[in-house]
PDB file of C-alpha atoms in Angstrom:
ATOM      1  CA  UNK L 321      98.424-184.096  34.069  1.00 45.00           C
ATOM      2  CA  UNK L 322      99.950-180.803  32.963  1.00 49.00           C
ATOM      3  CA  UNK L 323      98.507-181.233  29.405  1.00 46.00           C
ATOM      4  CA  UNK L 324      95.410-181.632  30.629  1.00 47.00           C
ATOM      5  CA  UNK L 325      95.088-179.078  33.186  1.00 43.00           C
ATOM      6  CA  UNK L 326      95.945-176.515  30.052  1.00 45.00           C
ATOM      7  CA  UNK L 327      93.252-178.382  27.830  1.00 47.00           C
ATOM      8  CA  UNK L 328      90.465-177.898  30.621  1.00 50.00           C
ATOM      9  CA  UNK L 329      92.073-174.419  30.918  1.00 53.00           C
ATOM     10  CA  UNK L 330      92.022-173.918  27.344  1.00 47.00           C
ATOM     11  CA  UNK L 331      88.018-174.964  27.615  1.00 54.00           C
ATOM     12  CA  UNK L 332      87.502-172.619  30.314  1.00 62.00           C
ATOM     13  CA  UNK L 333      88.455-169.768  28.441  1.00 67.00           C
ATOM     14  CA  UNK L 334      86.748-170.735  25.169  1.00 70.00           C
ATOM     15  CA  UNK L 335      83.514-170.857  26.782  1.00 71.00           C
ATOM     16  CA  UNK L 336      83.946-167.443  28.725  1.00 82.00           C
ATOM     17  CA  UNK L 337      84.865-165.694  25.740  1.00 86.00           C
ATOM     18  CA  UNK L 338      81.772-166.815  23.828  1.00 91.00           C
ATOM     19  CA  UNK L 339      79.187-166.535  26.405  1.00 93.00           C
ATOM     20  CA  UNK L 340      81.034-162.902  27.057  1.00 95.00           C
ATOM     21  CA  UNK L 341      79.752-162.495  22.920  1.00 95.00           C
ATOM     22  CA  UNK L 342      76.351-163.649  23.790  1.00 96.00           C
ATOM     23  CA  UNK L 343      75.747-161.431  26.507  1.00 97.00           C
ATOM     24  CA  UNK L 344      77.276-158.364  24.492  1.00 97.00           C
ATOM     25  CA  UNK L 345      74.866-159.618  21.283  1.00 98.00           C
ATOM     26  CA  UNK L 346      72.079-160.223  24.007  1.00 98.00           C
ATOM     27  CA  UNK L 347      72.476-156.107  24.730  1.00 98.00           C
ATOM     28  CA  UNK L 348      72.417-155.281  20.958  1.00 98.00           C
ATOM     29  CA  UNK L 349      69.618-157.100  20.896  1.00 98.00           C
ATOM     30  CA  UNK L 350      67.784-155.692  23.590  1.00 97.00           C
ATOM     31  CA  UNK L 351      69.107-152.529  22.395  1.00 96.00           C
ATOM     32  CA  UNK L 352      67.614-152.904  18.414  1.00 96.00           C
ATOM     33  CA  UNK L 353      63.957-153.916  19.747  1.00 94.00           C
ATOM     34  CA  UNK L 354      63.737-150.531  21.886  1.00 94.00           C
ATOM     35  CA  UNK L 355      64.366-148.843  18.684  1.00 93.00           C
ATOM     36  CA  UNK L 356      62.177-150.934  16.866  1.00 93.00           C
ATOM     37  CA  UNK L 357      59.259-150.000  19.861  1.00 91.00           C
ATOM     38  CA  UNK L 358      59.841-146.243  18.787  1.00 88.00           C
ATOM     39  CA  UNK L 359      58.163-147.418  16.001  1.00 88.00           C
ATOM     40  CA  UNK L 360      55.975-149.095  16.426  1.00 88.00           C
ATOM     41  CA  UNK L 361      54.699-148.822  19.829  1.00 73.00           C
ATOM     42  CA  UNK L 362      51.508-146.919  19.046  1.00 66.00           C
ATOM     43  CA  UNK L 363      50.701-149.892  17.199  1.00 74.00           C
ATOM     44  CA  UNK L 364      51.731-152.238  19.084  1.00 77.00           C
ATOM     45  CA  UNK L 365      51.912-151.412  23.061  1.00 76.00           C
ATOM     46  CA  UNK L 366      53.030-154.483  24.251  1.00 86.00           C
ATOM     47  CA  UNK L 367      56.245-154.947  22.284  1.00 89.00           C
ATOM     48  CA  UNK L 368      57.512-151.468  23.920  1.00 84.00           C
ATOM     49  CA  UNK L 369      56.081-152.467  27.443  1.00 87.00           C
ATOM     50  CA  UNK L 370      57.932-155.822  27.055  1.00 91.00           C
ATOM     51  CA  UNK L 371      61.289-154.006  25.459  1.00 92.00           C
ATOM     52  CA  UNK L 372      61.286-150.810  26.283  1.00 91.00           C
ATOM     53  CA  UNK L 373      65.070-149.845  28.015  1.00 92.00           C
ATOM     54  CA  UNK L 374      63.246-147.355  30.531  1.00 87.00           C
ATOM     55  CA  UNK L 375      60.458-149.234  31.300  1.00 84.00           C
ATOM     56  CA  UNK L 376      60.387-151.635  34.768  1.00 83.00           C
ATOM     57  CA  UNK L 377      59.914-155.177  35.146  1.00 84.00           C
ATOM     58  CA  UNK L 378      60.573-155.973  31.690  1.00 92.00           C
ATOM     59  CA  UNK L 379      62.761-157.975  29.600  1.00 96.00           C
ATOM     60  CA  UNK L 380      65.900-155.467  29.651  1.00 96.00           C
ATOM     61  CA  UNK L 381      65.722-154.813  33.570  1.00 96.00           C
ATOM     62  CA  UNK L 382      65.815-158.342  34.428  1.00 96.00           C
ATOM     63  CA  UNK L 383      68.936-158.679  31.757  1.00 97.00           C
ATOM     64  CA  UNK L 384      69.730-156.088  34.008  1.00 97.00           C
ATOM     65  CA  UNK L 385      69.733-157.788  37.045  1.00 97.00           C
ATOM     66  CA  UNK L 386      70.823-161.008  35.761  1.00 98.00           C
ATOM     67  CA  UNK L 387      74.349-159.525  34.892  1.00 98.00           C
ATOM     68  CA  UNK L 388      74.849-158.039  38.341  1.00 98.00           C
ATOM     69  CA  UNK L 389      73.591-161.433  40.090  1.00 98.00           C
ATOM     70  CA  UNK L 390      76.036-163.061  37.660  1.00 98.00           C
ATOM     71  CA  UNK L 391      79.040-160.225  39.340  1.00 98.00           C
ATOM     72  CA  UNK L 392      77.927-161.297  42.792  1.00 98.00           C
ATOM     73  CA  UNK L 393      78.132-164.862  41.959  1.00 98.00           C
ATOM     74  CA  UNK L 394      81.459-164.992  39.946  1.00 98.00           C
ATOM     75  CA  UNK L 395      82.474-162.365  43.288  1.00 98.00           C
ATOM     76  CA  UNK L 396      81.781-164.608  45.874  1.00 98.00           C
ATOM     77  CA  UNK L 397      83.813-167.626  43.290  1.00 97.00           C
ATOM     78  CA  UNK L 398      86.814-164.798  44.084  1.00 97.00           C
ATOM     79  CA  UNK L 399      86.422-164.821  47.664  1.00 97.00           C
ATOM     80  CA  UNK L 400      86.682-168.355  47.978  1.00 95.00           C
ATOM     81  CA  UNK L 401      89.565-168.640  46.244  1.00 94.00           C
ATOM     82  CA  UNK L 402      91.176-165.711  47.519  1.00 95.00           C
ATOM     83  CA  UNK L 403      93.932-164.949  50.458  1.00 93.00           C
ATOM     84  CA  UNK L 404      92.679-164.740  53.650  1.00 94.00           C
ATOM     85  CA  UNK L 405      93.710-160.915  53.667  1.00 95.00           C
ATOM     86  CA  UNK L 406      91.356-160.396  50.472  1.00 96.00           C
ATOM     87  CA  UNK L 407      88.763-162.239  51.427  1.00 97.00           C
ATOM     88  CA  UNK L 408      86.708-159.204  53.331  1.00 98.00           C
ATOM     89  CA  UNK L 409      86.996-157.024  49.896  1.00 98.00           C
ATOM     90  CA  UNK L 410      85.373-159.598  47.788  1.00 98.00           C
ATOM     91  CA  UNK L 411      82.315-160.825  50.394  1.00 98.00           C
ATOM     92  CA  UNK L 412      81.839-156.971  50.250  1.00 98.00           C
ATOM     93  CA  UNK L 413      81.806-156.882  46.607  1.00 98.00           C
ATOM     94  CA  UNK L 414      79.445-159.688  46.018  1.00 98.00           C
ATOM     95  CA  UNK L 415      76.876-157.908  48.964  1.00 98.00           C
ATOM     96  CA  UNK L 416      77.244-154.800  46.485  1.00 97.00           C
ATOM     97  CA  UNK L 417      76.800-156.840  43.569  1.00 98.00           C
ATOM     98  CA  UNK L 418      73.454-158.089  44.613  1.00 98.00           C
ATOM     99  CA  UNK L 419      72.281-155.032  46.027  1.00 97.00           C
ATOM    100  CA  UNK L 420      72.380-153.594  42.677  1.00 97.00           C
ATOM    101  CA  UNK L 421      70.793-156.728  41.220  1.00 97.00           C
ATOM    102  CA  UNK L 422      68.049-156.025  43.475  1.00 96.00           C
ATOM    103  CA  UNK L 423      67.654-152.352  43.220  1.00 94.00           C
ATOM    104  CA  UNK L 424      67.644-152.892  39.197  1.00 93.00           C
ATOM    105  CA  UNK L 425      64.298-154.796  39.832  1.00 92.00           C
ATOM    106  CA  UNK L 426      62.988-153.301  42.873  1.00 92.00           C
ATOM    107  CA  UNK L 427      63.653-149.635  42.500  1.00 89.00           C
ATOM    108  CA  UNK L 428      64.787-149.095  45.690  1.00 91.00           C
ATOM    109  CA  UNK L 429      66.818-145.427  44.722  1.00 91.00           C
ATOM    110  CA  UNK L 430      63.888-144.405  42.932  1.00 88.00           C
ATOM    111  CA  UNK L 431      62.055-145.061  46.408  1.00 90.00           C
ATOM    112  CA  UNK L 432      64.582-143.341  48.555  1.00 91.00           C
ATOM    113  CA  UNK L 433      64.882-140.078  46.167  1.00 88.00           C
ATOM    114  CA  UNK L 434      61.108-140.196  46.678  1.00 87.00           C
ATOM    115  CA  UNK L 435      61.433-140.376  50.367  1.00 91.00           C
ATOM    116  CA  UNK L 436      64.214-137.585  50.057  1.00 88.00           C
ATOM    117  CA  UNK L 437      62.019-134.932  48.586  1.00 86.00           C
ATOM    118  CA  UNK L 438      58.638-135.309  50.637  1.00 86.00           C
ATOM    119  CA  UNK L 439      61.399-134.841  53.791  1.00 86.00           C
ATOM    120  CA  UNK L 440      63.867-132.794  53.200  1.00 84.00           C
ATOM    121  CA  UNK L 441      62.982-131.162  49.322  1.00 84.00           C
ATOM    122  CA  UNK L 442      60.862-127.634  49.979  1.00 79.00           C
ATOM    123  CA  UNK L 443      58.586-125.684  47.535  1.00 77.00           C
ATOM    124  CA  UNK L 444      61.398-122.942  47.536  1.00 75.00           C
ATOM    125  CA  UNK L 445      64.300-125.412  46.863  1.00 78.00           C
ATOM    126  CA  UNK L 446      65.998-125.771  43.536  1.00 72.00           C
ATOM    127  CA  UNK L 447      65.100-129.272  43.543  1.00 77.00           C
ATOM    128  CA  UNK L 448      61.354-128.907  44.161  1.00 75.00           C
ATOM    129  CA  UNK L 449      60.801-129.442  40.187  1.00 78.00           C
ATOM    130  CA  UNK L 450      64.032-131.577  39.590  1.00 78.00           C
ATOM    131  CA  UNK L 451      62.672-134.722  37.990  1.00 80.00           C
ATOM    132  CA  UNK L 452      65.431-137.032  39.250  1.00 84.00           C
ATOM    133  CA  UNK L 453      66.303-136.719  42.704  1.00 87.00           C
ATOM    134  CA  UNK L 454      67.606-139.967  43.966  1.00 90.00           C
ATOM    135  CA  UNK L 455      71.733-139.064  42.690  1.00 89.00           C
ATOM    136  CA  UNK L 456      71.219-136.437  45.399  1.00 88.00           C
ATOM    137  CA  UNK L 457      69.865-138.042  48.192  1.00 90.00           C
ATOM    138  CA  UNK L 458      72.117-140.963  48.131  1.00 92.00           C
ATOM    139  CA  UNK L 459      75.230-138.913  46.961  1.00 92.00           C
ATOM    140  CA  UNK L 460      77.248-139.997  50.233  1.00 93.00           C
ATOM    141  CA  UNK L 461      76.347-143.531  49.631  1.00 94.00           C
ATOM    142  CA  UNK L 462      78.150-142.876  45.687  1.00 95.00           C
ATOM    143  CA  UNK L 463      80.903-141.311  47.118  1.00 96.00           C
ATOM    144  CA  UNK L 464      81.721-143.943  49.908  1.00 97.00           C
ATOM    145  CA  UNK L 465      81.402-146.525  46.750  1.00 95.00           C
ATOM    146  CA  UNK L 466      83.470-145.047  44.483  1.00 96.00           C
ATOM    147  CA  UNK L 467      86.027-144.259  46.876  1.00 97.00           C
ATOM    148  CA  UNK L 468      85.962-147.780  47.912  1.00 97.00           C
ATOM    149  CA  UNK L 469      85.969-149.166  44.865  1.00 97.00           C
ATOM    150  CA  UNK L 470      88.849-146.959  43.970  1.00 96.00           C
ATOM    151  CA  UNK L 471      90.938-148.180  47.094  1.00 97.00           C
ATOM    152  CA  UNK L 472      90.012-151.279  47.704  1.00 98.00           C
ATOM    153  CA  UNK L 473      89.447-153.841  44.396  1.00 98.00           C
ATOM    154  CA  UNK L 474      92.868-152.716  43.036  1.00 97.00           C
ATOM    155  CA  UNK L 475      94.157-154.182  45.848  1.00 96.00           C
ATOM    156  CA  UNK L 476      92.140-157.419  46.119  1.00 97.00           C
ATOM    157  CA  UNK L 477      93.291-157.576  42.173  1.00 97.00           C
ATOM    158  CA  UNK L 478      96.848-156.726  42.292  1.00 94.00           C
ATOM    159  CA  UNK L 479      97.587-160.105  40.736  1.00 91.00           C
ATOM    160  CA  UNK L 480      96.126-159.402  37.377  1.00 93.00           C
ATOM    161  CA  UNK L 481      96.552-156.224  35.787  1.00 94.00           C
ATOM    162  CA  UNK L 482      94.236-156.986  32.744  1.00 95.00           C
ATOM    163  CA  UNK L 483      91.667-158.214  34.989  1.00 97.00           C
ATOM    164  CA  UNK L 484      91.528-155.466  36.909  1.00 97.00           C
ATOM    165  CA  UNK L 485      91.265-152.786  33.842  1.00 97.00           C
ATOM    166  CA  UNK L 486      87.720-154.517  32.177  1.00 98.00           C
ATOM    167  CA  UNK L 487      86.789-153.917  36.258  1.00 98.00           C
ATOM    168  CA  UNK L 488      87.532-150.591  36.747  1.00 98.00           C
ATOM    169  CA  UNK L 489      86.729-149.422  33.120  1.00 98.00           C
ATOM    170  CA  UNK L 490      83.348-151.349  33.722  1.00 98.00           C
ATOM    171  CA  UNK L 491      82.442-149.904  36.864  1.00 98.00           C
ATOM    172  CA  UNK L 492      83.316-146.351  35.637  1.00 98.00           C
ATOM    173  CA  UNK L 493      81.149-146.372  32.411  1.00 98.00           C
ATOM    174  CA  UNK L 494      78.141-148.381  34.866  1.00 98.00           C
ATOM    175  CA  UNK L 495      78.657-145.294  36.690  1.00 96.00           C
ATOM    176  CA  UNK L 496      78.315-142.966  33.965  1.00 97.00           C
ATOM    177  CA  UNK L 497      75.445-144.700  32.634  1.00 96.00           C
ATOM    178  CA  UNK L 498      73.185-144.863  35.790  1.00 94.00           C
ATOM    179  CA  UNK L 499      73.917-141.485  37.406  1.00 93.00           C
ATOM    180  CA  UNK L 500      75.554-139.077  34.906  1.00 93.00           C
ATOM    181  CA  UNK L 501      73.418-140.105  31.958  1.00 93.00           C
ATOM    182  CA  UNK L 502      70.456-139.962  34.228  1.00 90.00           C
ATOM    183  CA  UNK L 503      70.794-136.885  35.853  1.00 90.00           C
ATOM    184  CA  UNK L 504      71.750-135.790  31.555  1.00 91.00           C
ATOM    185  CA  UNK L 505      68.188-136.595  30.705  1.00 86.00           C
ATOM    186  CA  UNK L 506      66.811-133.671  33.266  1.00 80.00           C
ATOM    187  CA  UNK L 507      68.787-131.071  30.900  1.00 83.00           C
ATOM    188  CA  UNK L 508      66.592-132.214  28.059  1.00 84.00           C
ATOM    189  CA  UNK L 509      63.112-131.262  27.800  1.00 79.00           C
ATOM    190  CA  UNK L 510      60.567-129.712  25.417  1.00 76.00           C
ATOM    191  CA  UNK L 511      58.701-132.113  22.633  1.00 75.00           C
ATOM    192  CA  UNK L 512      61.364-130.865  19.691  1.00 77.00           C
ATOM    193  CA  UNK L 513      64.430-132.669  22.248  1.00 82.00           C
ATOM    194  CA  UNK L 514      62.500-135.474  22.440  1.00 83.00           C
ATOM    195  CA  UNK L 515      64.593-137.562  19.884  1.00 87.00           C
ATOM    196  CA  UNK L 516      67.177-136.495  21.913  1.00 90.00           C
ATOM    197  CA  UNK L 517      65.639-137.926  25.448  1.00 89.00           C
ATOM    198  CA  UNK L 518      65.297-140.970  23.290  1.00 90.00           C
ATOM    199  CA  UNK L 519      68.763-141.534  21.858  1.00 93.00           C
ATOM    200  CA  UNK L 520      69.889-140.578  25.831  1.00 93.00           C
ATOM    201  CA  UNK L 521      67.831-143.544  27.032  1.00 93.00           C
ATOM    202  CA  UNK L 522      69.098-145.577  24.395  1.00 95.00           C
ATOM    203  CA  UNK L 523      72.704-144.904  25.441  1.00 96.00           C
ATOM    204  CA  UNK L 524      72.005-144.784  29.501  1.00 95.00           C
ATOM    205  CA  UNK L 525      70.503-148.256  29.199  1.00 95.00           C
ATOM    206  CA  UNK L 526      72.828-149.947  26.730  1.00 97.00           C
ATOM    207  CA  UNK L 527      76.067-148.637  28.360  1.00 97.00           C
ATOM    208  CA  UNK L 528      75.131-149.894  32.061  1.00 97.00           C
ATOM    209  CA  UNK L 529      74.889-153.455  30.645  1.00 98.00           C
ATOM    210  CA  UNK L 530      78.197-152.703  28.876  1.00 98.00           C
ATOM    211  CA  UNK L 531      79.327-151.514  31.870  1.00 98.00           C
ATOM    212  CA  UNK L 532      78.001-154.857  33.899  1.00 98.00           C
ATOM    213  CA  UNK L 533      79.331-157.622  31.864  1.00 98.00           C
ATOM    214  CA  UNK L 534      82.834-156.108  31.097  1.00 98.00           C
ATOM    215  CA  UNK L 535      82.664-156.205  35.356  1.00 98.00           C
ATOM    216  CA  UNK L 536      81.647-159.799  34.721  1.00 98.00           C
ATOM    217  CA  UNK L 537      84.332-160.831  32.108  1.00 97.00           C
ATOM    218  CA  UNK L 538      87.174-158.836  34.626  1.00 97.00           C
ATOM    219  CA  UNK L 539      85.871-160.889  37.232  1.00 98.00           C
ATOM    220  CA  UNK L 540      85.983-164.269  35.322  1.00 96.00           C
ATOM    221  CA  UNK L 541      89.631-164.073  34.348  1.00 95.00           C
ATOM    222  CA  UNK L 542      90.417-162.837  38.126  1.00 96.00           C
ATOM    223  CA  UNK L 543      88.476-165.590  39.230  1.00 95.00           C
ATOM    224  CA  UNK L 544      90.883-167.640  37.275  1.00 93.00           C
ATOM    225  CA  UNK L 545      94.156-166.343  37.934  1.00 94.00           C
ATOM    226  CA  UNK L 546      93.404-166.886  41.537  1.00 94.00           C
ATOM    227  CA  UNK L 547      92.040-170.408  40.855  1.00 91.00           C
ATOM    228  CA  UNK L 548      95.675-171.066  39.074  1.00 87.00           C
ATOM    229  CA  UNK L 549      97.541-169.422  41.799  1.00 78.00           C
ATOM    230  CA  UNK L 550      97.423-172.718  43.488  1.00 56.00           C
ATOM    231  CA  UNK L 551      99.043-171.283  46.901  1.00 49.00           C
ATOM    232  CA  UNK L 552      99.247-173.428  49.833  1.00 48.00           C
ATOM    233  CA  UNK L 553      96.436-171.653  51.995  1.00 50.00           C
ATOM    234  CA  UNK L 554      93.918-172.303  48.507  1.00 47.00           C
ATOM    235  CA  UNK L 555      94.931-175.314  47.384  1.00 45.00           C
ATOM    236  CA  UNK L 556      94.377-176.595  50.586  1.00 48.00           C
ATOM    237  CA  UNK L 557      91.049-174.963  51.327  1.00 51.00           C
ATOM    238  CA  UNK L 558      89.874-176.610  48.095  1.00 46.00           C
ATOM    239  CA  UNK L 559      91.459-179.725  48.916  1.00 48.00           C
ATOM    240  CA  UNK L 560      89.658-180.623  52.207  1.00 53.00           C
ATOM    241  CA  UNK L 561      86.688-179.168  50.500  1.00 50.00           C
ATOM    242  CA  UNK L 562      86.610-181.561  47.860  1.00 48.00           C
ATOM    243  CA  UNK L 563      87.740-184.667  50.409  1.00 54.00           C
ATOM    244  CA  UNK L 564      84.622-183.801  52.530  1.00 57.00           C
ATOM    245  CA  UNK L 565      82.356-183.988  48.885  1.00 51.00           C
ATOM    246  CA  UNK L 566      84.107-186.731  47.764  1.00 52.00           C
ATOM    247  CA  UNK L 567      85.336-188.898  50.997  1.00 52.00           C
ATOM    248  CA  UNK L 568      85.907-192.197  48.766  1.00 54.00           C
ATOM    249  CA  UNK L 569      88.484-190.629  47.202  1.00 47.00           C
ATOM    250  CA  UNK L 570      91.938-190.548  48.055  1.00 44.00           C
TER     251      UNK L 570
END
């Protein structure tokens, strides 16, 4: 039985670290066809409407999303495996996971900076002409999050230090990506930086879904230390679970 618990283990981990590689050459994909729309996007529109990195609704925001529905999912995996104690920290990290998935498709911060400048943004401010806004208006939201994050996951993760690194290194350089890159971009205008806005794109894009799946991969080996825990409370969670799936078993 032992032998071939560490065969199926063995499996396991095969077939995250390869589909880990194909969402990393999935990225430099996605990332070598934006350049190639630089191109030739005069000539042809579409390709740089379909795989443009700042464009919406295309290929690379659903990638996007995918990877953060794929956090949520391998979250909520956590949860049920976890101790009772933990299990509050990871439901709340699989609600935050799927926010983001969301907001990557819907927009929703570009929606609330909007909201945040017809409110509270006047003629005379120094944001009146800012051209991203929404890092402001949901700053306390970023701050809560971090701070959370900061507090909270190490805890929930204490069980696997290497785990716990591709997390935190993968929610940092999401973070720089999405709101320090962004917020970059507004520093760079004029039509002789616009290689430069170009090359920033290029990096604020590909380093959030850098940023996503090493979240992902962290998440996948926590997923499976807890899974190989095997402590009473789980096992026999699991257990009763799979008797009520599976009553003519013994």
């Amino acid at each position: 039985m032992n032998l071939k618990l560490q065969t199926q283990n063995f499996k396991s981990q095969k077939g995250n670290i390869n589909f880990i590689r194909l969402l990393f050459a999935v990225t430099g994909l996605l990332a070598f066809c934006h350049v190639v729309g630089l191109f030739i996007g005069e000539y042809a529109w579409q390709w740089e409407r379909l795989f443009g990195l700042d464009g919406e609704s295309n290929i690379p925001t659903w990638f996007s999303s995918l990877l953060l529905a794929s956090c949520a999912f391998v979250s909520f995996r956590c949860y049920e495996a976890a101790e009772k104690r933990d299990r509050w920290i990871w439901f709340l990290a699989t609600a935050g996971f799927l926010f983001l998935s969301c907001d990557e498709v819907a927009m929703l911060h570009e929606t609330v900076g909007s909201i945040f400048k017809k409110k509270f943004v006047t003629s005379e401010s120094v944001l009146a002409n800012a051209p991203t806004i929404w890092p402001v208006a949901v700053s306390p939201l970023i701050a809560l999050g971090m701070l959370w994050f900061g507090v909270f996951i190490p805890k929930a993760m204490r069980n696997s230090k290497e785990a716990l690194k591709l997390v935190m290194m993968g929610f940092a350089l999401y973070l720089f990506a999405t709101v320090g890159l962004e917020l970059l971009e507004d520093f760079i205008q004029g039509d002789s930086l616009s290689w430069a806005r170009e090359a920033n794109t290029l990096f604020e894009e590909s380093l959030e879904m850098i940023g996503a799946i090493m979240i992902l991969k962290g998440l996948l080996i926590q997923w499976k230390v807890l899974m190989s825990a095997e402590t009473p409370e789980v096992t026999s969670r699991f257990d009763d679970e799979n008797q009520r799936l599976n009553p003519c078993q013994a």
